[in-house]
Every structure is written in structure tokens, then in C-alpha cells.
Short mmCIF file of C-alpha atoms in Angstrom, two decimals:
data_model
loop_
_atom_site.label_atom_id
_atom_site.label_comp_id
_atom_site.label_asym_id
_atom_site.label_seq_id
_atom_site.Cartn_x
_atom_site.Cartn_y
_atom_site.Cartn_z
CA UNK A 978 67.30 -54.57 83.22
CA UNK A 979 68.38 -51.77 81.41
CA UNK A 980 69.20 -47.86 81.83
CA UNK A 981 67.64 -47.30 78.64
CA UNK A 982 64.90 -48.68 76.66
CA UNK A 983 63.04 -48.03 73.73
CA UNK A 984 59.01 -47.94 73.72
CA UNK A 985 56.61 -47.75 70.88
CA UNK A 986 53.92 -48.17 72.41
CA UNK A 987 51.53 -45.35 74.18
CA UNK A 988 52.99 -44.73 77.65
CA UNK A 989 50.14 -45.28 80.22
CA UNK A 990 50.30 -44.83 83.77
CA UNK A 991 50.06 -48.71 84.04
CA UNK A 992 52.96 -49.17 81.22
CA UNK A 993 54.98 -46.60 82.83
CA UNK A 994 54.80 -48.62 86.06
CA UNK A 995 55.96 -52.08 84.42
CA UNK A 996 58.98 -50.22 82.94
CA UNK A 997 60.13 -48.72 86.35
CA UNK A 998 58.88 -52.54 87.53
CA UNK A 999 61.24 -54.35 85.53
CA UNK A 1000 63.90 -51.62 85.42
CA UNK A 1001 64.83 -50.03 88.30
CA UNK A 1002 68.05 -48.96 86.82
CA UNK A 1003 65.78 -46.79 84.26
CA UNK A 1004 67.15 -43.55 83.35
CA UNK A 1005 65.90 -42.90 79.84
CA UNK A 1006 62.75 -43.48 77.53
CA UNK A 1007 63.24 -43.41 74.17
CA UNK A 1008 59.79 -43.54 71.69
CA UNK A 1009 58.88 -41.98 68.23
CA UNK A 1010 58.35 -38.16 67.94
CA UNK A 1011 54.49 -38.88 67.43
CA UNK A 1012 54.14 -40.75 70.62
CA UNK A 1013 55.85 -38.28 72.58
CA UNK A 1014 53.57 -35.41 71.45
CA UNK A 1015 50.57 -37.67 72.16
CA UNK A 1016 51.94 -38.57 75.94
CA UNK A 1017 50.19 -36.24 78.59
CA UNK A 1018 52.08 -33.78 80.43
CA UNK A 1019 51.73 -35.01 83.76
CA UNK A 1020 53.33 -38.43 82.81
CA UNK A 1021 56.11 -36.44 81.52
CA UNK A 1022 56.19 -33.87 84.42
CA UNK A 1023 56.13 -37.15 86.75
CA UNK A 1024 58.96 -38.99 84.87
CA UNK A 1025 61.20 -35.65 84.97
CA UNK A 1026 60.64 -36.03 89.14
CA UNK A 1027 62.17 -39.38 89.02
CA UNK A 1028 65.06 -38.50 87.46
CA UNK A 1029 64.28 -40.22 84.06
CA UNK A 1030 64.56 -38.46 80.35
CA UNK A 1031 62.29 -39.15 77.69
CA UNK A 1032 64.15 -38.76 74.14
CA UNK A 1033 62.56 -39.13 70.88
CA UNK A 1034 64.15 -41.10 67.77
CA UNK A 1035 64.62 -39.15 64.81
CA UNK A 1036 63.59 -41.83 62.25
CA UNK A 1037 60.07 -42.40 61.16
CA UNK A 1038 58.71 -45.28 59.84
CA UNK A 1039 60.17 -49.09 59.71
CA UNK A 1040 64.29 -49.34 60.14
CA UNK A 1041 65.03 -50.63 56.49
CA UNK A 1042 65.97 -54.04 55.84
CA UNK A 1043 68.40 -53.72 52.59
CA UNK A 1044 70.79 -51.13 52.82
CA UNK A 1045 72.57 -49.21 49.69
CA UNK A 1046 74.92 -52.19 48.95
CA UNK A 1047 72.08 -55.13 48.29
CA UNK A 1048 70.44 -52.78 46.16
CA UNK A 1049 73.66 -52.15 44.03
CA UNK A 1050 74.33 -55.38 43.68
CA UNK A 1051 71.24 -56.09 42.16
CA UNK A 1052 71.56 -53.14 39.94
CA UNK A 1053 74.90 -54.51 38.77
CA UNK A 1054 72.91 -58.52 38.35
CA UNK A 1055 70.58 -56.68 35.86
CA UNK A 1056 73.21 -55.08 34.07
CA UNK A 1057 74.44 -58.12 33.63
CA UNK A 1058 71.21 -59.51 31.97
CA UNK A 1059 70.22 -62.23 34.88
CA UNK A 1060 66.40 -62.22 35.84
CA UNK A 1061 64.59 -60.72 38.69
CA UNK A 1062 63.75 -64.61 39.80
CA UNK A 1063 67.66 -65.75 39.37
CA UNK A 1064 68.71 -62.45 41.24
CA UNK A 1065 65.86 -63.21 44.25
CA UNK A 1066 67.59 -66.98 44.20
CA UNK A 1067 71.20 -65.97 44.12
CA UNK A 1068 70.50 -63.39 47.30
CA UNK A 1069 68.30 -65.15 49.19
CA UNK A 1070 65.33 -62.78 49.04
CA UNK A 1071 61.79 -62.28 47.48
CA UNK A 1072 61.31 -61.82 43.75
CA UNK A 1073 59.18 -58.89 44.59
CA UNK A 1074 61.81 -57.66 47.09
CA UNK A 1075 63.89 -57.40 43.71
CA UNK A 1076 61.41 -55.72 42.12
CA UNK A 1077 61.16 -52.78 44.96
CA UNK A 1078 64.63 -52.35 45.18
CA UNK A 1079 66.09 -52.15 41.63
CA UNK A 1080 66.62 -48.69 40.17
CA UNK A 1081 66.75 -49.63 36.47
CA UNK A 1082 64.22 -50.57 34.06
CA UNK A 1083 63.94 -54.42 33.43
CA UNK A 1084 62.86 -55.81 30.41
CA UNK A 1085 60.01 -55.83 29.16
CA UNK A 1086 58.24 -59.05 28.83
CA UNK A 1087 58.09 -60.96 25.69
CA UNK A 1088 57.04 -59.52 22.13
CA UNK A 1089 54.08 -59.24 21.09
CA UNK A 1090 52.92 -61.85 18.36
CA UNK A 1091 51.25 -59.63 16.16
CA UNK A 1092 53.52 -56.67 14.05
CA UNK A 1093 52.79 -53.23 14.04
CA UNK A 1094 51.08 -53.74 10.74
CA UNK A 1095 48.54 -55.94 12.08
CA UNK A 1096 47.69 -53.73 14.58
CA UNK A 1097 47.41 -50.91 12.48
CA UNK A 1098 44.87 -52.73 10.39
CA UNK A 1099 42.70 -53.18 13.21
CA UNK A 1100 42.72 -50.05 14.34
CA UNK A 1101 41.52 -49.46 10.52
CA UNK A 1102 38.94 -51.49 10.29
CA UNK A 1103 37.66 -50.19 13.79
CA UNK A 1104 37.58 -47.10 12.84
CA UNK A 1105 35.42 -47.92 9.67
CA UNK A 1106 33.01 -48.93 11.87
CA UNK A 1107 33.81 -52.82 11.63
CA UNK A 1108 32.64 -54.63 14.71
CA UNK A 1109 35.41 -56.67 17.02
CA UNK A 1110 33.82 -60.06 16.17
CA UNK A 1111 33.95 -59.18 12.18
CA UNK A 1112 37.58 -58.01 12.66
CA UNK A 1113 38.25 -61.11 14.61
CA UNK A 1114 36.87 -63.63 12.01
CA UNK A 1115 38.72 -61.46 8.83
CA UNK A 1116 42.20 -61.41 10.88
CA UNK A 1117 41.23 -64.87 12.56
CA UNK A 1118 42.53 -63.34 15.90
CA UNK A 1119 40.65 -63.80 19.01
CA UNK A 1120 38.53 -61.09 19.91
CA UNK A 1121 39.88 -60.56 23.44
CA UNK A 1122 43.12 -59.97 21.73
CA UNK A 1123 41.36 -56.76 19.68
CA UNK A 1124 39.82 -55.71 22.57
CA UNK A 1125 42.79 -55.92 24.31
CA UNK A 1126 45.35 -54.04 21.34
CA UNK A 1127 42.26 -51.37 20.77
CA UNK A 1128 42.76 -50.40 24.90
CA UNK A 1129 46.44 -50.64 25.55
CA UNK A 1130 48.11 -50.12 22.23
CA UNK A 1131 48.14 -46.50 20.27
CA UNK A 1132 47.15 -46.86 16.55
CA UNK A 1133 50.18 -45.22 14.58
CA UNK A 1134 50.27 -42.56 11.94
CA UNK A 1135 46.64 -41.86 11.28
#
């Protein structure tokens, strides 16, 4: 039994009537802002009769779980060149949680295999008008891999 309780659901005649059921001490209602708006007047009006307030919570959305400290603390574990996975370990929480939280860049994955000047040369012969497979077979490089440096790399100078 409480004086005050906090609803997210729609308040219904019948919901209104389990809370005043199970809490005859009510005297206050607190939902979100958008439930409010969406509760019909003559609930309200009939609540306000009975002596019972109806108060909306300023935050929207889900109460967040890490607060400023987690999330400079894993700031600080990056700086201090340990991996997203032994961060998650070390704190007890999801790799990807690590991921969503961190406010720095991490490092990029590893290097490609093939230098700049390969690359370059494929980009070449492409633009001769060399197919993928003939590239593939001169640079013996699979042809996935060409495919894949033609899409995500940028051919240099020109």
C-alpha cells in the first residue's frame, strides 16, 4: 500500500479501480507526460473528486543504466590501451555495452596485408580496363579481395 505510485501503463476505468483497490491510502499518480495527455478528462476530473493528484515525470525514455562514472572509467581503460573485450571482463558488462558507451575512437582493426602500392596497381590495371579475374591471376590475389579494395578503398594520386 502506498500514497504514491507510479503507472506506465494507460489508466482505464478498470486499472484505476485496482489502484484505489489495492491502495486505499492513494493520494498521487505519477505516469509519463504522453500518457497523461492520452488519459480522458473525465478520469482525471473523477480522480481530482477523490482527492488524488496525477503528476507527470519529467524524463522520457528508459532510466539509464551506466551513469557518467562507468563510462569514464572506460574512457580512461582505453587510454590505457586494454581492449573493448578485457574492459567488458574487468567491469562486468557486455562487450557491446563498451562499445555504446566509450567516447573515444578505438583502434582500428588489424592492417591490411596488402601496401598502398599494391592497391594502387589495381586500381591501375582496373582502370585500363583489366578484368578482376585477370588482375587476380597477375597479382595472384583473390578476387574477392579486388572486389573488395576497388569498393571500400580510394585509389590515391591519380
Amino acid at each position: 500500500m502506498a500514497s504514491k505510485i507510479h503507472v506506465n501503463k494507460p489508466l482505464t476505468s478498470r486499472l484505476i479501480i485496482e489502484l484505489l483497490d489495492s491502495n486505499p491510502d492513494l493520494e498521487e499518480i505519477e505516469c509519463p507526460h504522453s500518457l497523461y495527455e492520452r488519459t480522458s478528462n473525465v478520469y482525471l476530473e473523477a480522480l481530482s473528486e477523490l482527492g488524488i493528484r496525477i503528476s507527470t515525470v519529467a524524463q522520457r525514455g528508459r532510466p539509464k543504466k551506466y551513469d557518467e562514472n562507468i563510462k569514464s572509467e572506460i574512457n580512461t581503460m582505453i587510454d590505457d590501451g586494454l581492449s573493448p573485450n578485457t574492459i567488458a571482463n574487468r567491469l562486468h558488462i557486455n562487450v557491446k555495452t563498451v562499445y555504446y558507451l566509450k567516447n573515444k575512437k578505438l583502434k582500428q582493426g588489424p592492417k591490411s596485408k596488402y601496401t598502398d602500392d599494391t592497391k594502387q596497381e589495381i586500381f591501375s590495371l582496373k582502370s585500363k580496363g583489366i578484368s578482376v579475374k585477370n588482375i587476380s591471376d597477375k597479382l595472384n590475389i583473390p578476387t574477392r579481395t579486388i572486389y573488395h579494395i576497388l569498393k571500400n578503398e580510394t585509389p590515391m594520386g591519380g
